[in-house]
PDB file of C-alpha atoms in Angstrom:
ATOM      1  CA  MET A   1      19.723 106.723 -92.392  1.00 75.00           C
ATOM      2  CA  ASN A   2      18.405 109.610 -90.205  1.00 87.00           C
ATOM      3  CA  GLU A   3      16.670 112.773 -91.420  1.00 88.00           C
ATOM      4  CA  LEU A   4      19.827 114.914 -91.413  1.00 90.00           C
ATOM      5  CA  GLN A   5      21.537 112.381 -93.654  1.00 89.00           C
ATOM      6  CA  GLN A   6      18.498 112.305 -95.907  1.00 90.00           C
ATOM      7  CA  PHE A   7      18.572 116.107 -96.077  1.00 91.00           C
ATOM      8  CA  GLN A   8      22.212 115.894 -97.294  1.00 91.00           C
ATOM      9  CA  VAL A   9      21.046 113.506-100.033  1.00 92.00           C
ATOM     10  CA  LEU A  10      18.270 115.959-100.972  1.00 92.00           C
ATOM     11  CA  LYS A  11      20.808 118.788-101.232  1.00 92.00           C
ATOM     12  CA  GLU A  12      22.885 116.729-103.656  1.00 93.00           C
ATOM     13  CA  LYS A  13      19.808 115.973-105.768  1.00 93.00           C
ATOM     14  CA  VAL A  14      18.949 119.681-105.876  1.00 94.00           C
ATOM     15  CA  LEU A  15      22.449 120.393-107.227  1.00 93.00           C
ATOM     16  CA  LEU A  16      22.037 117.701-109.884  1.00 93.00           C
ATOM     17  CA  LYS A  17      18.655 119.129-110.856  1.00 92.00           C
ATOM     18  CA  TYR A  18      20.185 122.600-111.123  1.00 93.00           C
ATOM     19  CA  GLN A  19      22.964 121.270-113.374  1.00 92.00           C
ATOM     20  CA  GLU A  20      20.363 119.895-115.780  1.00 91.00           C
ATOM     21  CA  GLN A  21      19.410 123.511-116.577  1.00 91.00           C
ATOM     22  CA  TYR A  22      22.891 124.986-116.095  1.00 93.00           C
ATOM     23  CA  PRO A  23      25.322 122.250-117.194  1.00 91.00           C
ATOM     24  CA  PHE A  24      28.292 124.634-117.145  1.00 91.00           C
ATOM     25  CA  PHE A  25      28.109 124.584-113.338  1.00 92.00           C
ATOM     26  CA  GLN A  26      30.304 121.712-112.106  1.00 89.00           C
ATOM     27  CA  GLY A  27      30.949 122.805-108.531  1.00 90.00           C
ATOM     28  CA  ASN A  28      29.296 122.147-105.169  1.00 92.00           C
ATOM     29  CA  TRP A  29      27.320 124.139-102.608  1.00 93.00           C
ATOM     30  CA  LYS A  30      30.501 125.751-101.345  1.00 91.00           C
ATOM     31  CA  THR A  31      31.195 127.217-104.801  1.00 93.00           C
ATOM     32  CA  PHE A  32      27.537 128.017-105.451  1.00 93.00           C
ATOM     33  CA  SER A  33      27.656 131.739-106.356  1.00 93.00           C
ATOM     34  CA  SER A  34      25.095 134.491-105.764  1.00 93.00           C
ATOM     35  CA  GLN A  35      24.168 134.266-109.454  1.00 94.00           C
ATOM     36  CA  ASP A  36      23.625 130.519-109.076  1.00 93.00           C
ATOM     37  CA  ILE A  37      21.387 131.217-106.077  1.00 93.00           C
ATOM     38  CA  GLN A  38      19.277 133.634-108.132  1.00 95.00           C
ATOM     39  CA  ASN A  39      19.058 131.087-110.933  1.00 94.00           C
ATOM     40  CA  LEU A  40      17.931 128.392-108.479  1.00 93.00           C
ATOM     41  CA  ILE A  41      15.284 130.651-106.938  1.00 94.00           C
ATOM     42  CA  GLY A  42      13.919 131.329-110.428  1.00 93.00           C
ATOM     43  CA  LEU A  43      13.794 127.635-111.306  1.00 93.00           C
ATOM     44  CA  ILE A  44      11.903 126.772-108.094  1.00 93.00           C
ATOM     45  CA  GLU A  45       9.371 129.573-108.681  1.00 93.00           C
ATOM     46  CA  VAL A  46       8.702 128.343-112.237  1.00 93.00           C
ATOM     47  CA  GLN A  47       8.531 124.635-111.442  1.00 92.00           C
ATOM     48  CA  CYS A  48       6.997 124.573-107.951  1.00 92.00           C
ATOM     49  CA  LYS A  49       5.126 127.903-107.894  1.00 92.00           C
ATOM     50  CA  GLN A  50       6.795 128.498-104.516  1.00 92.00           C
ATOM     51  CA  THR A  51       9.260 131.083-103.263  1.00 91.00           C
ATOM     52  CA  ILE A  52      12.502 130.364-101.439  1.00 92.00           C
ATOM     53  CA  SER A  53      14.655 133.159-100.056  1.00 93.00           C
ATOM     54  CA  GLU A  54      18.334 133.805-100.742  1.00 93.00           C
ATOM     55  CA  LYS A  55      19.002 133.918 -96.976  1.00 94.00           C
ATOM     56  CA  TRP A  56      17.425 130.485 -96.515  1.00 94.00           C
ATOM     57  CA  ILE A  57      19.709 129.054 -99.186  1.00 92.00           C
ATOM     58  CA  TYR A  58      22.742 130.580 -97.480  1.00 93.00           C
ATOM     59  CA  THR A  59      21.574 129.258 -94.115  1.00 93.00           C
ATOM     60  CA  HIS A  60      20.578 125.691 -95.078  1.00 93.00           C
ATOM     61  CA  LEU A  61      21.990 124.742 -98.494  1.00 93.00           C
ATOM     62  CA  LYS A  62      25.372 126.453 -98.660  1.00 91.00           C
ATOM     63  CA  PRO A  63      26.869 124.850 -95.489  1.00 91.00           C
ATOM     64  CA  GLU A  64      28.744 121.557 -95.988  1.00 88.00           C
ATOM     65  CA  SER A  65      26.909 120.066 -92.989  1.00 88.00           C
ATOM     66  CA  ASN A  66      23.758 120.929 -91.064  1.00 90.00           C
ATOM     67  CA  SER A  67      23.156 120.692 -87.339  1.00 89.00           C
ATOM     68  CA  LYS A  68      19.372 120.608 -87.650  1.00 91.00           C
ATOM     69  CA  ILE A  69      16.803 119.879 -90.291  1.00 91.00           C
ATOM     70  CA  PRO A  70      14.881 122.807 -91.894  1.00 92.00           C
ATOM     71  CA  ARG A  71      11.122 123.324 -91.692  1.00 93.00           C
ATOM     72  CA  LYS A  72       9.030 120.664 -93.398  1.00 92.00           C
ATOM     73  CA  ASP A  73       7.345 123.159 -95.762  1.00 93.00           C
ATOM     74  CA  MET A  74      10.754 124.074 -97.180  1.00 93.00           C
ATOM     75  CA  LEU A  75      11.688 120.405 -97.405  1.00 93.00           C
ATOM     76  CA  ASN A  76       8.487 119.803 -99.351  1.00 93.00           C
ATOM     77  CA  ILE A  77       9.438 122.529-101.863  1.00 93.00           C
ATOM     78  CA  LEU A  78      12.900 121.070-102.458  1.00 94.00           C
ATOM     79  CA  SER A  79      11.490 117.523-102.709  1.00 92.00           C
ATOM     80  CA  GLN A  80       8.960 118.696-105.335  1.00 93.00           C
ATOM     81  CA  PHE A  81      11.780 120.452-107.201  1.00 93.00           C
ATOM     82  CA  VAL A  82      13.700 117.171-107.596  1.00 92.00           C
ATOM     83  CA  GLY A  83      10.603 115.209-108.699  1.00 91.00           C
ATOM     84  CA  TYR A  84       8.776 113.980-105.557  1.00 93.00           C
ATOM     85  CA  SER A  85       5.355 114.891-104.180  1.00 92.00           C
ATOM     86  CA  GLY A  86       6.930 116.042-100.938  1.00 92.00           C
ATOM     87  CA  TRP A  87       9.391 115.314 -98.149  1.00 92.00           C
ATOM     88  CA  GLU A  88       7.590 112.166 -96.953  1.00 91.00           C
ATOM     89  CA  GLU A  89       7.746 110.495-100.379  1.00 90.00           C
ATOM     90  CA  PHE A  90      11.358 111.515-100.753  1.00 89.00           C
ATOM     91  CA  THR A  91      12.394 110.007 -97.390  1.00 88.00           C
ATOM     92  CA  PHE A  92      10.401 106.853 -98.089  1.00 88.00           C
ATOM     93  CA  GLU A  93      11.980 106.319-101.494  1.00 84.00           C
ATOM     94  CA  ASP A  94      15.404 107.238-100.194  1.00 74.00           C
ATOM     95  CA  SER A  95      15.136 104.737 -97.327  1.00 76.00           C
ATOM     96  CA  LYS A  96      13.920 102.077 -99.740  1.00 74.00           C
ATOM     97  CA  ALA A  97      16.796 102.814-102.100  1.00 68.00           C
ATOM     98  CA  SER A  98      19.259 102.701 -99.190  1.00 64.00           C
ATOM     99  CA  LYS A  99      17.975  99.304 -98.075  1.00 63.00           C
ATOM    100  CA  ASN A 100      18.182  98.008-101.625  1.00 62.00           C
ATOM    101  CA  ASP A 101      21.692  99.417-101.904  1.00 62.00           C
ATOM    102  CA  ILE A 102      22.732  97.720 -98.652  1.00 61.00           C
ATOM    103  CA  THR A 103      21.183  94.460 -99.825  1.00 67.00           C
ATOM    104  CA  SER A 104      22.942  94.765-103.172  1.00 69.00           C
ATOM    105  CA  LYS A 105      26.253  95.446-101.471  1.00 73.00           C
ATOM    106  CA  LYS A 106      25.777  92.429 -99.207  1.00 77.00           C
ATOM    107  CA  MET A 107      25.021  90.268-102.220  1.00 81.00           C
ATOM    108  CA  LEU A 108      28.069  91.618-104.016  1.00 82.00           C
ATOM    109  CA  TRP A 109      30.240  90.801-100.997  1.00 84.00           C
ATOM    110  CA  ILE A 110      28.799  87.281-100.820  1.00 86.00           C
ATOM    111  CA  VAL A 111      29.371  86.731-104.545  1.00 85.00           C
ATOM    112  CA  ALA A 112      32.892  88.172-104.261  1.00 86.00           C
ATOM    113  CA  LEU A 113      33.737  85.888-101.327  1.00 88.00           C
ATOM    114  CA  ILE A 114      32.409  82.859-103.209  1.00 91.00           C
ATOM    115  CA  LEU A 115      34.469  83.799-106.278  1.00 90.00           C
ATOM    116  CA  ILE A 116      37.596  84.288-104.165  1.00 92.00           C
ATOM    117  CA  PHE A 117      37.044  80.902-102.519  1.00 89.00           C
ATOM    118  CA  VAL A 118      36.576  79.214-105.899  1.00 90.00           C
ATOM    119  CA  ILE A 119      39.690  80.928-107.303  1.00 92.00           C
ATOM    120  CA  VAL A 120      41.807  79.887-104.289  1.00 89.00           C
ATOM    121  CA  ILE A 121      40.647  76.276-104.606  1.00 88.00           C
ATOM    122  CA  ALA A 122      41.322  76.341-108.358  1.00 83.00           C
ATOM    123  CA  VAL A 123      44.824  77.766-107.860  1.00 81.00           C
ATOM    124  CA  ILE A 124      45.656  75.151-105.207  1.00 77.00           C
ATOM    125  CA  TYR A 125      44.358  72.376-107.458  1.00 74.00           C
ATOM    126  CA  PHE A 126      46.289  73.755-110.432  1.00 68.00           C
ATOM    127  CA  TYR A 127      49.557  73.944-108.509  1.00 64.00           C
ATOM    128  CA  LYS A 128      49.122  70.446-107.114  1.00 61.00           C
ATOM    129  CA  THR A 129      48.100  68.757-110.354  1.00 58.00           C
ATOM    130  CA  LYS A 130      49.549  70.808-113.188  1.00 54.00           C
ATOM    131  CA  LEU A 131      52.683  72.608-112.118  1.00 48.00           C
ATOM    132  CA  PRO A 132      55.914  70.651-111.784  1.00 54.00           C
ATOM    133  CA  GLU A 133      57.133  69.816-108.295  1.00 62.00           C
ATOM    134  CA  THR A 134      60.701  70.825-107.491  1.00 72.00           C
ATOM    135  CA  LYS A 135      62.884  68.003-106.215  1.00 78.00           C
ATOM    136  CA  THR A 136      66.487  67.733-105.109  1.00 85.00           C
ATOM    137  CA  ILE A 137      68.568  64.702-105.994  1.00 87.00           C
ATOM    138  CA  GLN A 138      71.829  63.946-104.210  1.00 91.00           C
ATOM    139  CA  LEU A 139      74.195  61.879-106.351  1.00 93.00           C
ATOM    140  CA  LYS A 140      76.352  59.402-104.432  1.00 93.00           C
ATOM    141  CA  ASN A 141      78.870  56.665-105.057  1.00 93.00           C
ATOM    142  CA  GLU A 142      77.059  53.351-104.706  1.00 92.00           C
ATOM    143  CA  PHE A 143      79.922  51.674-102.857  1.00 91.00           C
ATOM    144  CA  THR A 144      81.407  54.463-100.702  1.00 92.00           C
ATOM    145  CA  ASN A 145      78.202  56.516-100.264  1.00 92.00           C
ATOM    146  CA  GLU A 146      80.283  59.646-100.851  1.00 92.00           C
ATOM    147  CA  ARG A 147      78.968  62.603-102.804  1.00 92.00           C
ATOM    148  CA  ILE A 148      79.919  62.603-106.450  1.00 92.00           C
ATOM    149  CA  LYS A 149      81.947  65.610-107.537  1.00 91.00           C
ATOM    150  CA  SER A 150      79.904  68.072-109.563  1.00 90.00           C
ATOM    151  CA  ASP A 151      82.458  68.321-112.391  1.00 89.00           C
ATOM    152  CA  GLU A 152      82.528  64.549-112.879  1.00 90.00           C
ATOM    153  CA  VAL A 153      78.904  64.085-113.889  1.00 93.00           C
ATOM    154  CA  ASN A 154      76.442  65.369-116.512  1.00 92.00           C
ATOM    155  CA  VAL A 155      72.686  65.246-115.950  1.00 92.00           C
ATOM    156  CA  VAL A 156      70.001  65.732-118.607  1.00 89.00           C
ATOM    157  CA  GLN A 157      66.239  65.833-117.995  1.00 87.00           C
ATOM    158  CA  VAL A 158      64.240  64.490-120.953  1.00 85.00           C
ATOM    159  CA  ASN A 159      60.541  65.324-121.425  1.00 79.00           C
ATOM    160  CA  ASP A 160      58.929  63.828-124.516  1.00 74.00           C
ATOM    161  CA  SER A 161      61.198  64.929-127.372  1.00 74.00           C
ATOM    162  CA  THR A 162      62.968  67.757-125.522  1.00 80.00           C
ATOM    163  CA  SER A 163      66.021  67.564-123.294  1.00 82.00           C
ATOM    164  CA  GLN A 164      67.402  70.034-120.773  1.00 85.00           C
ATOM    165  CA  PRO A 165      70.886  69.893-119.210  1.00 89.00           C
ATOM    166  CA  LEU A 166      70.731  70.345-115.450  1.00 89.00           C
ATOM    167  CA  LYS A 167      73.307  72.096-113.304  1.00 90.00           C
ATOM    168  CA  VAL A 168      75.044  69.982-110.686  1.00 91.00           C
ATOM    169  CA  VAL A 169      76.102  71.834-107.529  1.00 90.00           C
ATOM    170  CA  ASP A 170      77.828  70.075-104.640  1.00 89.00           C
ATOM    171  CA  GLY A 171      76.728  66.769-106.118  1.00 89.00           C
ATOM    172  CA  LYS A 172      73.072  67.873-106.070  1.00 90.00           C
ATOM    173  CA  VAL A 173      70.590  68.355-108.910  1.00 88.00           C
ATOM    174  CA  GLN A 174      67.424  70.454-108.852  1.00 83.00           C
ATOM    175  CA  LEU A 175      64.783  69.051-111.163  1.00 73.00           C
ATOM    176  CA  GLU A 176      61.132  69.469-112.017  1.00 65.00           C
ATOM    177  CA  HIS A 177      59.143  66.286-111.575  1.00 55.00           C
ATOM    178  CA  ILE A 178      56.957  66.365-114.685  1.00 57.00           C
ATOM    179  CA  THR A 179      53.841  64.211-114.623  1.00 54.00           C
ATOM    180  CA  ASN A 180      54.434  63.113-118.219  1.00 62.00           C
ATOM    181  CA  LYS A 181      54.995  59.353-118.260  1.00 66.00           C
ATOM    182  CA  LYS A 182      57.949  59.748-120.623  1.00 72.00           C
ATOM    183  CA  SER A 183      59.827  62.150-118.362  1.00 79.00           C
ATOM    184  CA  LYS A 184      63.209  60.759-117.341  1.00 84.00           C
ATOM    185  CA  LEU A 185      66.639  61.658-116.045  1.00 86.00           C
ATOM    186  CA  ILE A 186      69.855  60.566-117.772  1.00 90.00           C
ATOM    187  CA  ILE A 187      73.034  60.665-115.663  1.00 92.00           C
ATOM    188  CA  LYS A 188      76.406  60.225-117.383  1.00 93.00           C
ATOM    189  CA  SER A 189      79.972  60.301-116.108  1.00 92.00           C
ATOM    190  CA  PRO A 190      83.331  59.045-117.402  1.00 92.00           C
ATOM    191  CA  PHE A 191      83.844  57.333-114.024  1.00 93.00           C
ATOM    192  CA  TYR A 192      80.373  55.859-113.387  1.00 93.00           C
ATOM    193  CA  ARG A 193      77.930  53.652-115.227  1.00 92.00           C
ATOM    194  CA  THR A 194      75.285  55.612-117.103  1.00 92.00           C
ATOM    195  CA  ARG A 195      71.967  55.578-115.268  1.00 91.00           C
ATOM    196  CA  THR A 196      68.506  56.387-116.612  1.00 89.00           C
ATOM    197  CA  ILE A 197      65.703  57.162-114.167  1.00 85.00           C
ATOM    198  CA  ASN A 198      62.000  57.276-115.077  1.00 83.00           C
ATOM    199  CA  LEU A 199      60.845  60.138-112.881  1.00 76.00           C
ATOM    200  CA  ASN A 200      57.272  58.901-112.490  1.00 70.00           C
ATOM    201  CA  SER A 201      57.978  55.304-111.525  1.00 63.00           C
ATOM    202  CA  ASP A 202      61.385  55.170-109.872  1.00 63.00           C
ATOM    203  CA  ASN A 203      61.069  55.104-106.075  1.00 58.00           C
ATOM    204  CA  SER A 204      64.518  56.667-105.701  1.00 61.00           C
ATOM    205  CA  VAL A 205      63.109  60.102-106.624  1.00 62.00           C
ATOM    206  CA  SER A 206      59.765  59.870-104.864  1.00 59.00           C
ATOM    207  CA  GLN A 207      60.760  62.220-102.032  1.00 63.00           C
ATOM    208  CA  PRO A 208      61.487  65.996-102.199  1.00 64.00           C
ATOM    209  CA  ILE A 209      65.145  65.229-101.345  1.00 62.00           C
ATOM    210  CA  SER A 210      66.347  61.884-102.659  1.00 81.00           C
ATOM    211  CA  ASN A 211      69.607  59.979-102.895  1.00 87.00           C
ATOM    212  CA  VAL A 212      70.526  58.447-106.231  1.00 89.00           C
ATOM    213  CA  THR A 213      73.543  56.157-106.329  1.00 91.00           C
ATOM    214  CA  LEU A 214      75.810  55.578-109.306  1.00 93.00           C
ATOM    215  CA  GLN A 215      77.898  52.461-109.816  1.00 93.00           C
ATOM    216  CA  PRO A 216      81.569  53.348-110.355  1.00 92.00           C
ATOM    217  CA  ASP A 217      83.537  51.996-113.302  1.00 91.00           C
ATOM    218  CA  ASP A 218      86.498  50.278-111.636  1.00 91.00           C
ATOM    219  CA  TYR A 219      88.935  50.713-114.515  1.00 91.00           C
ATOM    220  CA  ALA A 220      88.004  54.372-114.965  1.00 91.00           C
ATOM    221  CA  MET A 221      88.470  54.997-111.231  1.00 91.00           C
ATOM    222  CA  MET A 222      91.915  53.362-111.370  1.00 89.00           C
ATOM    223  CA  LEU A 223      92.885  55.514-114.334  1.00 89.00           C
ATOM    224  CA  LYS A 224      91.783  58.677-112.532  1.00 87.00           C
ATOM    225  CA  ALA A 225      93.854  57.684-109.509  1.00 86.00           C
ATOM    226  CA  PHE A 226      96.933  57.038-111.679  1.00 83.00           C
ATOM    227  CA  MET A 227      96.646  60.488-113.270  1.00 82.00           C
ATOM    228  CA  SER A 228      96.270  62.358-109.989  1.00 78.00           C
ATOM    229  CA  SER A 229      98.640  60.479-107.667  1.00 74.00           C
ATOM    230  CA  ASP A 230     102.422  60.435-107.398  1.00 69.00           C
ATOM    231  CA  ILE A 231     104.144  57.310-108.642  1.00 64.00           C
ATOM    232  CA  LYS A 232     105.397  54.870-106.023  1.00 67.00           C
ATOM    233  CA  ASN A 233     106.020  51.649-107.942  1.00 74.00           C
ATOM    234  CA  TRP A 234     106.267  52.235-111.678  1.00 75.00           C
ATOM    235  CA  GLN A 235     106.530  48.547-112.524  1.00 81.00           C
ATOM    236  CA  THR A 236     103.290  47.737-110.679  1.00 81.00           C
ATOM    237  CA  ARG A 237     101.558  50.645-112.346  1.00 80.00           C
ATOM    238  CA  LYS A 238     102.757  49.521-115.766  1.00 84.00           C
ATOM    239  CA  GLU A 239     101.295  46.062-115.188  1.00 88.00           C
ATOM    240  CA  GLN A 240      97.998  47.495-113.975  1.00 88.00           C
ATOM    241  CA  LEU A 241      97.741  49.821-116.967  1.00 88.00           C
ATOM    242  CA  ASN A 242      98.306  46.888-119.290  1.00 90.00           C
ATOM    243  CA  ILE A 243      95.296  45.164-117.668  1.00 91.00           C
ATOM    244  CA  ILE A 244      92.820  48.079-117.776  1.00 92.00           C
ATOM    245  CA  LEU A 245      93.800  49.573-121.160  1.00 93.00           C
ATOM    246  CA  ALA A 246      92.799  47.905-124.438  1.00 94.00           C
ATOM    247  CA  ASP A 247      95.565  47.210-126.962  1.00 93.00           C
ATOM    248  CA  ASN A 248      93.843  49.427-129.564  1.00 95.00           C
ATOM    249  CA  LEU A 249      93.475  52.321-127.097  1.00 93.00           C
ATOM    250  CA  GLU A 250      92.965  55.797-128.553  1.00 94.00           C
ATOM    251  CA  VAL A 251      93.595  58.878-126.423  1.00 93.00           C
ATOM    252  CA  ILE A 252      92.743  62.378-127.584  1.00 93.00           C
ATOM    253  CA  VAL A 253      93.952  65.350-125.553  1.00 91.00           C
ATOM    254  CA  MET A 254      92.145  68.595-126.431  1.00 90.00           C
ATOM    255  CA  LEU A 255      94.578  71.483-126.115  1.00 87.00           C
ATOM    256  CA  LYS A 256      93.748  74.774-124.424  1.00 83.00           C
ATOM    257  CA  GLU A 257      92.484  77.801-126.356  1.00 80.00           C
ATOM    258  CA  ASP A 258      91.281  75.609-129.264  1.00 79.00           C
ATOM    259  CA  LEU A 259      94.832  74.941-130.421  1.00 82.00           C
ATOM    260  CA  GLY A 260      93.883  71.471-131.647  1.00 87.00           C
ATOM    261  CA  ALA A 261      94.419  68.035-130.142  1.00 89.00           C
ATOM    262  CA  GLU A 262      97.131  65.479-129.452  1.00 90.00           C
ATOM    263  CA  TYR A 263      96.789  61.748-130.138  1.00 93.00           C
ATOM    264  CA  PHE A 264      98.292  58.916-128.084  1.00 92.00           C
ATOM    265  CA  ASN A 265      98.163  55.145-128.458  1.00 94.00           C
ATOM    266  CA  LYS A 266      98.359  52.658-125.587  1.00 91.00           C
ATOM    267  CA  LYS A 267     102.139  52.594-125.395  1.00 91.00           C
ATOM    268  CA  GLU A 268     102.541  56.372-125.571  1.00 90.00           C
ATOM    269  CA  PHE A 269      99.814  57.062-123.029  1.00 89.00           C
ATOM    270  CA  SER A 270     101.065  54.368-120.626  1.00 88.00           C
ATOM    271  CA  GLN A 271     104.547  55.861-120.754  1.00 86.00           C
ATOM    272  CA  LYS A 272     103.066  59.242-119.916  1.00 83.00           C
ATOM    273  CA  LEU A 273     101.329  57.774-116.851  1.00 83.00           C
ATOM    274  CA  ILE A 274     104.328  55.727-115.694  1.00 79.00           C
ATOM    275  CA  ILE A 275     106.562  58.773-115.694  1.00 73.00           C
ATOM    276  CA  PRO A 276     104.107  61.532-114.689  1.00 66.00           C
ATOM    277  CA  THR A 277     104.813  65.205-115.326  1.00 73.00           C
ATOM    278  CA  ALA A 278     103.321  68.406-113.925  1.00 74.00           C
ATOM    279  CA  SER A 279     101.173  68.747-117.042  1.00 76.00           C
ATOM    280  CA  LEU A 280      99.599  65.327-116.426  1.00 78.00           C
ATOM    281  CA  LYS A 281      97.890  66.505-113.229  1.00 76.00           C
ATOM    282  CA  LYS A 282      96.366  69.397-115.201  1.00 80.00           C
ATOM    283  CA  MET A 283      94.538  66.982-117.474  1.00 85.00           C
ATOM    284  CA  LYS A 284      90.885  66.148-116.878  1.00 88.00           C
ATOM    285  CA  ILE A 285      89.112  63.078-118.254  1.00 90.00           C
ATOM    286  CA  VAL A 286      85.814  64.053-119.927  1.00 90.00           C
ATOM    287  CA  GLU A 287      84.926  60.821-121.742  1.00 92.00           C
ATOM    288  CA  ILE A 288      85.768  57.124-121.477  1.00 93.00           C
ATOM    289  CA  LYS A 289      84.568  54.248-123.656  1.00 93.00           C
ATOM    290  CA  ASN A 290      85.049  50.550-122.972  1.00 92.00           C
ATOM    291  CA  ASP A 291      85.261  47.548-125.274  1.00 92.00           C
ATOM    292  CA  GLU A 292      83.300  44.313-124.920  1.00 91.00           C
ATOM    293  CA  ASN A 293      85.782  43.121-122.277  1.00 89.00           C
ATOM    294  CA  LYS A 294      85.227  46.344-120.315  1.00 89.00           C
ATOM    295  CA  LYS A 295      88.783  47.466-120.981  1.00 93.00           C
ATOM    296  CA  ILE A 296      89.252  51.163-121.674  1.00 93.00           C
ATOM    297  CA  GLN A 297      89.305  51.632-125.436  1.00 93.00           C
ATOM    298  CA  PHE A 298      88.887  55.405-125.828  1.00 95.00           C
ATOM    299  CA  ILE A 299      89.760  58.378-123.611  1.00 93.00           C
ATOM    300  CA  ARG A 300      89.022  62.053-124.240  1.00 93.00           C
ATOM    301  CA  ILE A 301      90.967  64.496-122.082  1.00 91.00           C
ATOM    302  CA  LYS A 302      91.014  68.256-121.812  1.00 89.00           C
ATOM    303  CA  GLN A 303      93.807  70.435-120.481  1.00 82.00           C
ATOM    304  CA  GLU A 304      93.003  72.737-117.599  1.00 76.00           C
TER     305      GLU A 304
END
C-alpha cells in the first residue's frame, strides 16, 4: 500500500474518530458540512493542541480522492488525533495490519479450498456408496427374445418390508438398485412364469441396462391366441381347449364401470371361445392360475 492509499485510510479513521463525539453524523467526507468542519477543528485543538484550517480540510479531506499527499506536519496532527504518535507510526501499523490482513485472507482461501475439496470428495463418496443407482431392465420373452408388452406384466420392487410397484414402459423398467441385501424384484404376468430377482446377487441386473428374460406359460399363451385370433378350425380348437383347460375351470369376467362380474365354467367358456364374438376380443386376461398338472384352473378377465 502506497502513501496516498494510507492517507485515504487515515481520512476514514478521522471520520470514525469524529463520529465517536458526534454519533448523529453518519455520512462521509462529501456530506461533511461546514458545521462538522468547525466541530472537527475544535476537537483537534482540544486533543492535539494544534490548529488546522477550514481551507485545508476542504482541500485535502473533503475530496473523494487525492492526487498528492499533504505536508507531513499535517499528517502528524491527524495521526495523533486518531491515536498514534505521528504519521510514521500510523503508516507502520497500517502496513503491518495490511500484511496481516493479506496473510489472513490467504489462510482463509486455503482453508476454504481445503473444505471445498473435502466436501466434493464426501459428496462423491456419498453418491457412490449411499444413494441408489438407477438401472434399466428390458423384459424379454425367453424363447423368442421379443420385448414383453407393458400391459402384460406387473413389476414390484421389494426393500426389506416395503414394496413399490414399478411402471413398465415399452417393456422396460426403471429401478433403484438398493444395496440392502434383501432388496429384490418380483415380476408377475398371466402369460409368463413368475420370476424373483435378488438385485444384489443376480448377474442379470449387474449392468446399467440389462435384459431379463421371462419363461412363457405355454397354455396361457395358447389361450391368449385363441381369444385374439379368428377361428379357422373350430373342432381343432375345441380339442386344444379341452387339453389346456382343467375340468373344474372357473372364469370370472369383471364388467365395465363396476357393474359386477360374470361367471363361466369350462363348458361355457369353451363355447365362447369356439364361437368368438366381437366382445371376446375386447376382453383382457389379468390373472391365470394353474393346477398341479399345469392346466388352467382359474382365469380372471376384464372388459375393455
